[in-house]
PDB file of C-alpha atoms in Angstrom:
ATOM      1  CA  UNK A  29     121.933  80.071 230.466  1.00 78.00           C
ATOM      2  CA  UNK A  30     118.452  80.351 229.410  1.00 94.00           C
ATOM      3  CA  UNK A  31     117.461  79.957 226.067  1.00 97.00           C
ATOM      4  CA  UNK A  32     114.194  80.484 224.004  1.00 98.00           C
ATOM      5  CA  UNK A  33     112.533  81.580 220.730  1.00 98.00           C
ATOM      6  CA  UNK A  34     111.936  85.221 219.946  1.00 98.00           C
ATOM      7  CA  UNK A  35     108.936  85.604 217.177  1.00 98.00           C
ATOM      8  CA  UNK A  36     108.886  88.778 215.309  1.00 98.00           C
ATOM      9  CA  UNK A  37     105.781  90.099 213.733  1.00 98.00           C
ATOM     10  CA  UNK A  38     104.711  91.439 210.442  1.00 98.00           C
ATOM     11  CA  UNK A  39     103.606  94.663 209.009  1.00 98.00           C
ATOM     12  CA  UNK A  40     100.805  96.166 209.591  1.00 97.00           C
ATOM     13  CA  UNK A  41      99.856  93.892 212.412  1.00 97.00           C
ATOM     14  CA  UNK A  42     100.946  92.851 216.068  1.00 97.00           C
ATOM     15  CA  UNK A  43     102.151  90.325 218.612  1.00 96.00           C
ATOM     16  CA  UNK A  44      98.939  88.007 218.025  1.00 97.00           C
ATOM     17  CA  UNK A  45      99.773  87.261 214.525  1.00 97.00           C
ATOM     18  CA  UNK A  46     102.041  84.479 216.564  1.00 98.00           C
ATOM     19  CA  UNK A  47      98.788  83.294 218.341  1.00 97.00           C
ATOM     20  CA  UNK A  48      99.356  79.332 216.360  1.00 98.00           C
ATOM     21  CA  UNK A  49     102.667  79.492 217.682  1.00 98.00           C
ATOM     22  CA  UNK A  50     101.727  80.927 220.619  1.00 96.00           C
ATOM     23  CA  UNK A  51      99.678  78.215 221.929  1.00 96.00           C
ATOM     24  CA  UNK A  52     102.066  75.298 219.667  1.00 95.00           C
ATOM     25  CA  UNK A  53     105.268  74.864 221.971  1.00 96.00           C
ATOM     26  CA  UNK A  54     104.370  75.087 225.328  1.00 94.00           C
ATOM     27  CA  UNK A  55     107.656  73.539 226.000  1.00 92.00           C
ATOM     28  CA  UNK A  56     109.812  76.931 224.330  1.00 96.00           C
ATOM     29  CA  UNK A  57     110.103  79.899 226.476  1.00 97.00           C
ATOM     30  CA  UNK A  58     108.462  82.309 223.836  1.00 98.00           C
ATOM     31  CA  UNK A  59     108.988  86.349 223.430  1.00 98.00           C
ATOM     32  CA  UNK A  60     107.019  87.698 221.267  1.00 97.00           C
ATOM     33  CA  UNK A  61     107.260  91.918 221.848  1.00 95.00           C
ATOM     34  CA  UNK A  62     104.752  94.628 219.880  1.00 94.00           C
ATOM     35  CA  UNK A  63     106.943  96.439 217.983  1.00 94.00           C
ATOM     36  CA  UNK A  64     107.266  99.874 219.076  1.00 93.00           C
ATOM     37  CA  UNK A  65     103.545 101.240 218.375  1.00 93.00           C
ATOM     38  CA  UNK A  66     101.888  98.468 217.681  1.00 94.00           C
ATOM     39  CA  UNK A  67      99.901  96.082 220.035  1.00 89.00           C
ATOM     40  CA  UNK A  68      98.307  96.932 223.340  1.00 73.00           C
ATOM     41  CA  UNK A  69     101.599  95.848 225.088  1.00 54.00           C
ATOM     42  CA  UNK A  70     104.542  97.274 222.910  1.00 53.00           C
ATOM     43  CA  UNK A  71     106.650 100.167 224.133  1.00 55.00           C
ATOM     44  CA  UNK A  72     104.782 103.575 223.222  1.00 58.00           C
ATOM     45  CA  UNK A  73     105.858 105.625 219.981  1.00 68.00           C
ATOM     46  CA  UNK A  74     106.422 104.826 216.660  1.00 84.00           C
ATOM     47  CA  UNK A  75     108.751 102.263 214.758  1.00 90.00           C
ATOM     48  CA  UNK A  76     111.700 104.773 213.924  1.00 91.00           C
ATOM     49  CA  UNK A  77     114.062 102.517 212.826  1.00 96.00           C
ATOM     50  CA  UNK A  78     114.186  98.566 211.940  1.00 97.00           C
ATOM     51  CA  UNK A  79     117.824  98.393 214.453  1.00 97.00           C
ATOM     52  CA  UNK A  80     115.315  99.987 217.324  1.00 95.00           C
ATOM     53  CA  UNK A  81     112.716  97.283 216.544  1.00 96.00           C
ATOM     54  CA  UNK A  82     116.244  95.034 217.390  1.00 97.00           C
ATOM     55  CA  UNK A  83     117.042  97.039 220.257  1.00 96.00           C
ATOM     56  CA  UNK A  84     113.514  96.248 221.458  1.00 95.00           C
ATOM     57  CA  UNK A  85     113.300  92.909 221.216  1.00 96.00           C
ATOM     58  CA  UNK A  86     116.539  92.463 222.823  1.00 97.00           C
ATOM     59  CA  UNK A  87     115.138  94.490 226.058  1.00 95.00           C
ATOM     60  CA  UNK A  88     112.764  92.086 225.937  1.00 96.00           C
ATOM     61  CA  UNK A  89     114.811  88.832 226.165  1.00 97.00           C
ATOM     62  CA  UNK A  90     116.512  90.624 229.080  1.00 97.00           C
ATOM     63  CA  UNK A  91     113.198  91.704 231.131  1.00 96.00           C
ATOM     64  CA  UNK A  92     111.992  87.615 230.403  1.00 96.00           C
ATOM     65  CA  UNK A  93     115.059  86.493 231.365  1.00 97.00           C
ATOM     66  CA  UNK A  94     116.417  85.144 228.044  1.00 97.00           C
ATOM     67  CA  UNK A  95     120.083  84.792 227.566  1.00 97.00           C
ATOM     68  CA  UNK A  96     119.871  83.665 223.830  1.00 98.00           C
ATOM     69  CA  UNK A  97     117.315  82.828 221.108  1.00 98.00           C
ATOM     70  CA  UNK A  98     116.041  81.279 217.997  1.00 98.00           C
ATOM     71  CA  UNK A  99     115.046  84.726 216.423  1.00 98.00           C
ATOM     72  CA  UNK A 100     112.049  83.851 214.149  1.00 98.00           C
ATOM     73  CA  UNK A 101     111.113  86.875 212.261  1.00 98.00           C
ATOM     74  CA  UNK A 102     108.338  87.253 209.178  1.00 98.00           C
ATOM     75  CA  UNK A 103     108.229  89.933 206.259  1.00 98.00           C
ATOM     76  CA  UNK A 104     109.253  93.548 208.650  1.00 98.00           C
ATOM     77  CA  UNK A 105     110.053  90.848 211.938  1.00 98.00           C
ATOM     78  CA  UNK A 106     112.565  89.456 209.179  1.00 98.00           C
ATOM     79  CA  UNK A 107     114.184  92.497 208.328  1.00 98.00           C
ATOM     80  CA  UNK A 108     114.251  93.699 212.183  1.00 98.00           C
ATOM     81  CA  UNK A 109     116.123  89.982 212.325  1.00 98.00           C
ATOM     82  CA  UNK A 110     118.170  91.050 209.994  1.00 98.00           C
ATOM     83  CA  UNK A 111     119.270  94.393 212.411  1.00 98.00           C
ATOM     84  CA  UNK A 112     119.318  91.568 215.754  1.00 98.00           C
ATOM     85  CA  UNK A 113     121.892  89.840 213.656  1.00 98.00           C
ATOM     86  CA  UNK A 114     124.243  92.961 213.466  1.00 98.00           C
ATOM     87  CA  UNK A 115     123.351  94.440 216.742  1.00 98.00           C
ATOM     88  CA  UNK A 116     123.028  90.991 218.836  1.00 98.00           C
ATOM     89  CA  UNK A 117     124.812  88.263 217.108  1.00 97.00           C
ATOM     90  CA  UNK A 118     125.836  87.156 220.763  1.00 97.00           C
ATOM     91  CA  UNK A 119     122.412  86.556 221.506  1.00 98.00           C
ATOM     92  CA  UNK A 120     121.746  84.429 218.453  1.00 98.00           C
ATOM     93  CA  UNK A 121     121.466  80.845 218.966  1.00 98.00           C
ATOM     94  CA  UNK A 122     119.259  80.406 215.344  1.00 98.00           C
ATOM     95  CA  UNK A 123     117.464  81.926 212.912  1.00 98.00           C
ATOM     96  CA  UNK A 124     114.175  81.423 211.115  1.00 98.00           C
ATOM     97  CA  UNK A 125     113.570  83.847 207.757  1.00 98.00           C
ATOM     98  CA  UNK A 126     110.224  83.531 206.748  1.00 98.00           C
ATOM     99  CA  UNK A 127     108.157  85.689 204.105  1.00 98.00           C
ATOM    100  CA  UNK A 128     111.340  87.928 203.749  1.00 98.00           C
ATOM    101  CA  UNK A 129     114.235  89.313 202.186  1.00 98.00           C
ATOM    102  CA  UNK A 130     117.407  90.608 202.738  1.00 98.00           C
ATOM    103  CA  UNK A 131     117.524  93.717 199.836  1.00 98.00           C
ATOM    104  CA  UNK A 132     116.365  97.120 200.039  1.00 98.00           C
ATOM    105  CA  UNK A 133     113.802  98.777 198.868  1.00 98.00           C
ATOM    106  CA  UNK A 134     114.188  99.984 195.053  1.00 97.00           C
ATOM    107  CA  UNK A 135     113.621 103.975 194.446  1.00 98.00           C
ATOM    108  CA  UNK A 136     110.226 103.157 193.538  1.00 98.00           C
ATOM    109  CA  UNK A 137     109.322 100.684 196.437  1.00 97.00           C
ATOM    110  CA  UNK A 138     110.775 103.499 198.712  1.00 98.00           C
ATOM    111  CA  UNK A 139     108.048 105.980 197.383  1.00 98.00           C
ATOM    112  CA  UNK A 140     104.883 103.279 197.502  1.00 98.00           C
ATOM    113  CA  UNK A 141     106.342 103.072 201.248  1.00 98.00           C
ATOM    114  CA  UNK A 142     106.381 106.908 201.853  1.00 98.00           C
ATOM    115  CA  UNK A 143     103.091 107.823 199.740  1.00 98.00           C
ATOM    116  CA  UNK A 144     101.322 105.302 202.203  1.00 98.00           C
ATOM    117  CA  UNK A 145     102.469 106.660 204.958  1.00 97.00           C
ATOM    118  CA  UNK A 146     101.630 109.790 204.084  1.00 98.00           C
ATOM    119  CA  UNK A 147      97.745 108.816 203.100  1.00 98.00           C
ATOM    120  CA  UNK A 148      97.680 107.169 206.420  1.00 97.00           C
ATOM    121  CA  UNK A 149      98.115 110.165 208.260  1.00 96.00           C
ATOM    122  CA  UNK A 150      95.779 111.824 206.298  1.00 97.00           C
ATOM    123  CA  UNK A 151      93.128 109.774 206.191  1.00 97.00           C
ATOM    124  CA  UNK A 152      93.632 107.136 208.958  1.00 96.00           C
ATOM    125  CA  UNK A 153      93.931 103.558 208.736  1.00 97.00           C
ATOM    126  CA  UNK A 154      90.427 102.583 207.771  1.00 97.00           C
ATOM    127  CA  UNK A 155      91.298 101.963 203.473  1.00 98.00           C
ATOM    128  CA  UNK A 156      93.989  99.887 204.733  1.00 98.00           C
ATOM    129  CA  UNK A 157      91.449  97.684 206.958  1.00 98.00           C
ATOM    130  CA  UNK A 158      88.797  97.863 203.711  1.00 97.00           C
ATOM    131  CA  UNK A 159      92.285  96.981 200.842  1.00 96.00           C
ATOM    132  CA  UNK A 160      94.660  94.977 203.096  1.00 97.00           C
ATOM    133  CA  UNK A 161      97.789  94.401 201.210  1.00 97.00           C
ATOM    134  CA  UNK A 162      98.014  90.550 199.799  1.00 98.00           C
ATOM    135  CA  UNK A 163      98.651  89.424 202.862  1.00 98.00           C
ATOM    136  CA  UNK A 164      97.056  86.300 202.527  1.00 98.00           C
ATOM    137  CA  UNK A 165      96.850  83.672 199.329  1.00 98.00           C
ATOM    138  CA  UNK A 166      93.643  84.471 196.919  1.00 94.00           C
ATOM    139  CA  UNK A 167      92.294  80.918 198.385  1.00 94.00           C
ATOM    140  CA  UNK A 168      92.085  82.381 202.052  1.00 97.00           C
ATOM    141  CA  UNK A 169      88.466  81.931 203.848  1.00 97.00           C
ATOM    142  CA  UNK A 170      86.581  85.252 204.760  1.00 97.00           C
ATOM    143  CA  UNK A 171      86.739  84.411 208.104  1.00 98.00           C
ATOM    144  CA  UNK A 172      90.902  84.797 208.058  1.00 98.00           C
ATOM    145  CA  UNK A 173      90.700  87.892 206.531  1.00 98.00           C
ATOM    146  CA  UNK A 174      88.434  89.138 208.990  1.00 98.00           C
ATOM    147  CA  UNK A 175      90.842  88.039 211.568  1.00 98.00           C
ATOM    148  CA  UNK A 176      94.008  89.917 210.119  1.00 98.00           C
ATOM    149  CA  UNK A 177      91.830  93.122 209.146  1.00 98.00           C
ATOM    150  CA  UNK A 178      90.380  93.166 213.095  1.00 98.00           C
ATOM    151  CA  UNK A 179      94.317  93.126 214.062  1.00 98.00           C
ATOM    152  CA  UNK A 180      95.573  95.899 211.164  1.00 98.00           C
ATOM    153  CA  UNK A 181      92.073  97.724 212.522  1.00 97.00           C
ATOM    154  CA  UNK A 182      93.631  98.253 216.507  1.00 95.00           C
ATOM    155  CA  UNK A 183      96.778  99.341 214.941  1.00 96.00           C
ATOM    156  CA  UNK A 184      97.370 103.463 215.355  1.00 94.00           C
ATOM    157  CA  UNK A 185      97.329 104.739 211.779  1.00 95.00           C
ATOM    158  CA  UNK A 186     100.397 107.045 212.874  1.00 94.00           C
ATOM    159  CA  UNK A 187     102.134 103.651 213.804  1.00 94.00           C
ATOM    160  CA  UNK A 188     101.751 101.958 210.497  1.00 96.00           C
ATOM    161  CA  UNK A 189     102.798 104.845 208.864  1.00 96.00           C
ATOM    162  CA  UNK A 190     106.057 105.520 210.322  1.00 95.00           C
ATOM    163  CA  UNK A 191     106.837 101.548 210.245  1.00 96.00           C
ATOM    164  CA  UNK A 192     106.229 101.965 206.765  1.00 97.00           C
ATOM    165  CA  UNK A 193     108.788 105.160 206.420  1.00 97.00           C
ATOM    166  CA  UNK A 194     111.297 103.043 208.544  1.00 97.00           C
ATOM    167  CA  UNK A 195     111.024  99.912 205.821  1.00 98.00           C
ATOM    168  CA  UNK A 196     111.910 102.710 203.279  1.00 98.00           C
ATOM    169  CA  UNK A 197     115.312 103.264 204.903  1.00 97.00           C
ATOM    170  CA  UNK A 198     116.100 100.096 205.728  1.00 98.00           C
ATOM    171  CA  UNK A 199     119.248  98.901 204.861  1.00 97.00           C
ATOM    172  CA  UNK A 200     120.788  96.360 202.071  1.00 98.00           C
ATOM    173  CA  UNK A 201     121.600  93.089 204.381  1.00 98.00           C
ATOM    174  CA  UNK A 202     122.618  90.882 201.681  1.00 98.00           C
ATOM    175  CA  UNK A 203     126.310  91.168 202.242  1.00 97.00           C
ATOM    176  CA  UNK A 204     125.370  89.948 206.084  1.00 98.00           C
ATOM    177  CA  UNK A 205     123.974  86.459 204.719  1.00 98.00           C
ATOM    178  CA  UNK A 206     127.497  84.814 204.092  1.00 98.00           C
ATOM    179  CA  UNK A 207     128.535  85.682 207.618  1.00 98.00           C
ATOM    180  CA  UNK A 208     125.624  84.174 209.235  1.00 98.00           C
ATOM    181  CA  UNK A 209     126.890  80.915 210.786  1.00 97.00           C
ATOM    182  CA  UNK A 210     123.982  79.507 213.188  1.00 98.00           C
ATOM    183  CA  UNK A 211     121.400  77.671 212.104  1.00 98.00           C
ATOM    184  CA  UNK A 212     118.714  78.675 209.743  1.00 98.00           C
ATOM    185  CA  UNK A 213     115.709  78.442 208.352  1.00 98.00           C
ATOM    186  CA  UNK A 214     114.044  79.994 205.281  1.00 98.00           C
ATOM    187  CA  UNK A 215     110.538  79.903 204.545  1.00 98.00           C
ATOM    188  CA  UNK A 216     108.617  80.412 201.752  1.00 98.00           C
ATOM    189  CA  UNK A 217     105.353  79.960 200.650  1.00 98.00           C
ATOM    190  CA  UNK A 218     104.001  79.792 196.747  1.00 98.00           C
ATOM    191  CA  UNK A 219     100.923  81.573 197.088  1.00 98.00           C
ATOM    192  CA  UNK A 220     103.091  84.511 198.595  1.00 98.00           C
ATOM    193  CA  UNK A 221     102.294  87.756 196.439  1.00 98.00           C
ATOM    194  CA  UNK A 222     103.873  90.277 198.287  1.00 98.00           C
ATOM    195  CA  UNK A 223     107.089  88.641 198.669  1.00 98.00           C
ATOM    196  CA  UNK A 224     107.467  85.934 195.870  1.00 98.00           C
ATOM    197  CA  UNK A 225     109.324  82.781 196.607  1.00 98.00           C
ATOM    198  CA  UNK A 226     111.668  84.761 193.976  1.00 98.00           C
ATOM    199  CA  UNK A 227     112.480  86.763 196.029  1.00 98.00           C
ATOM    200  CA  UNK A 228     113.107  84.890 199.594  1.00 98.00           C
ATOM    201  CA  UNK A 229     114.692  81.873 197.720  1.00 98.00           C
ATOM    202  CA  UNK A 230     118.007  83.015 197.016  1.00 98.00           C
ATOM    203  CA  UNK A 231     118.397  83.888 200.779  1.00 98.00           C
ATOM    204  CA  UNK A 232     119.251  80.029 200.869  1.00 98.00           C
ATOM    205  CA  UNK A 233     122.532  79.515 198.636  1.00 97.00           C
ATOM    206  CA  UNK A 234     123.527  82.632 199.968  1.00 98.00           C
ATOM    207  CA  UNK A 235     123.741  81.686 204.064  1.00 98.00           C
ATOM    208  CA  UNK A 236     126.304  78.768 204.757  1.00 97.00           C
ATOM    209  CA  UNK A 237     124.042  75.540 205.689  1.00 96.00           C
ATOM    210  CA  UNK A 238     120.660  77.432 205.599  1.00 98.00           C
ATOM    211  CA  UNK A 239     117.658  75.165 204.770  1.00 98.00           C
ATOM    212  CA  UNK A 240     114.716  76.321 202.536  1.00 98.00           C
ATOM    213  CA  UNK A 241     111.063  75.342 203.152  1.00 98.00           C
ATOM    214  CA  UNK A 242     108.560  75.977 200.506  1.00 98.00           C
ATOM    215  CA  UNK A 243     105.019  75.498 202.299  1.00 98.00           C
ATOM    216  CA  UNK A 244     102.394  74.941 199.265  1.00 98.00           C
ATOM    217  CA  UNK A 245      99.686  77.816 198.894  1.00 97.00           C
ATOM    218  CA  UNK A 246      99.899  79.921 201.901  1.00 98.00           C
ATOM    219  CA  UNK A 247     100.025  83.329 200.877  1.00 98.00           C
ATOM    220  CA  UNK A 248     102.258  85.866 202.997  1.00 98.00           C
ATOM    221  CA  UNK A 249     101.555  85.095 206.508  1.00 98.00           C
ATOM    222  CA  UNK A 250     102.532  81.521 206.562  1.00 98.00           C
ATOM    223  CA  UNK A 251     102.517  81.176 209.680  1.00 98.00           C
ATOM    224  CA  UNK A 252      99.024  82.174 210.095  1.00 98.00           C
ATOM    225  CA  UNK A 253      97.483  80.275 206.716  1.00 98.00           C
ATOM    226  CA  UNK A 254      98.904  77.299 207.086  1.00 98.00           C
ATOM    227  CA  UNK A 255      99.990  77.221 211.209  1.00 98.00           C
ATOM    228  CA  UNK A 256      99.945  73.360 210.963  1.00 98.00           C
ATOM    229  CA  UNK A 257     103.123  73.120 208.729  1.00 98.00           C
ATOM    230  CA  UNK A 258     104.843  76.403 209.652  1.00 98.00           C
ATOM    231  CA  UNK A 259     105.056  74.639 213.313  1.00 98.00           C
ATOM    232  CA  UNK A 260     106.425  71.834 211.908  1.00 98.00           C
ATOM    233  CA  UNK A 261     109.096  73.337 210.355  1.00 98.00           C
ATOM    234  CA  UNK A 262     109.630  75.505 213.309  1.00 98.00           C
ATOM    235  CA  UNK A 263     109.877  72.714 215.921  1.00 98.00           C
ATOM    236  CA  UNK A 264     112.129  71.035 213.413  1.00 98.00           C
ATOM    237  CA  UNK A 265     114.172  73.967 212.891  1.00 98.00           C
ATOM    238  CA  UNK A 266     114.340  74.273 217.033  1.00 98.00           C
ATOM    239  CA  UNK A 267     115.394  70.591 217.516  1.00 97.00           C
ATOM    240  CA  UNK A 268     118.077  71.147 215.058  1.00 96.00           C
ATOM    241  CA  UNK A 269     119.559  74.217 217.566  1.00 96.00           C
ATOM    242  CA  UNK A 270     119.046  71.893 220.523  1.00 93.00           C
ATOM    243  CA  UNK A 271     116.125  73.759 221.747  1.00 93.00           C
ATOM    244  CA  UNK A 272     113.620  71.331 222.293  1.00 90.00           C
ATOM    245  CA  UNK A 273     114.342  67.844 221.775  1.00 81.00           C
TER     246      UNK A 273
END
């Protein structure tokens, strides 16, 4: 049985927001899929649905030869993780929440999703690129936030916009957390605006044996602000499911 670490990406961006990771365990058989509609290499059409984003990366352990994986997912890859859990559990050898949690949107969160969606298909993606969410902490250098607004940039405006419609109807997975019982990881970070460390924290006394990991003044993407100390939590987090030793 082959086993390996499945990375699942943010919103609005694609596969190469794992590049730190990426190029960090060359001893782990990594999958990292595009999403459907984002990223040169994902399948084509848009994200309908965060349990096809599961359905997707599953395909993709298959076609790379994976039996079962760490499932690593961050802000959307954590609520797709969330859908792997119910769809896949079989396939589930860990988890790592990071940036994420497990409610729904509020009636009011559900419309900021839906009235961005539907600017983006009116206008295109370009005010995103110019007003990225706060995807990184107010400290981050220019040259960062050049690199995540080049990635949102090659993303299909029609793509981010239905991802963002499919975050809408995404389900409540809260009542899942007390059933998950593999190990995992939650991650946090404190200069995380988008989703507070209020918000990911409780995750932790809610999944049996979880560990939480506060990483100090990386903003949303952790794992891209502060790749040193998100990989050592990771490999940590992978020694602990007998991945890697």
């Amino acid at each position: 049985m082959t086993d390996g670490l499945l990375l699942l990406h943010a919103f609005p961006l694609d596969t190469t927001l794992w590049s730190p990771q990426m190029t960090g365990f060359p001893d782990v058989k990594i999958v990292a899929p595009g999403l459907p509609g984002f990223g040169e290499m994902s399948p084509a059409g848009p994200l309908a649905s965060m349990d096809e984003g599961a359905d997707v990366a599953a395909e993709e352990l298959e076609a790379n030869g994976v039996d079962r994986a760490v499932v690593c997912g961050l802000s959307m890859g954590g609520y797709v993780a969330f859908s792997f859990w119910r769809r896949h559990r079989d396939r589930v050898r860990g988890l790592v929440l990071a940036n994420t949690r497990s409610g729904a949107d509020d009636d009011a969160g559900k419309e900021r999703r839906r009235s961005l969606a539907a600017r983006l298909r009116q206008e295109g993606n370009g005010f995103l690129v110019e007003n990225p969410p706060p995807l990184l902490s107010a400290g981050a250098p220019d040259e960062l936030w050049a690199r995540v607004k080049e990635i949102i940039e090659r993303q299909p405006a029609g793509s981010i916009a239905a991802a963002s419609l499919a975050m809408a109807e995404r389900p409540d997975s809260t009542t899942d957390l007390a059933g998950m019982d593999v190990p995992t990881l939650i991650v946090t970070s404190t200069g995380d605006t988008l989703i507070p460390p209020e918000a990911t924290k409780p995750m932790a006394g809610q999944i049996p044996g979880s560990r939480l990991e506060v990483i100090e003044g990386a903003g949303h993407l952790s794992n891209l602000e502060a790749p040193e100390a998100f990989n050592r939590l990771l490999r940590q987090h992978l020694i602990a499911c007998g991945l890697v030793k």
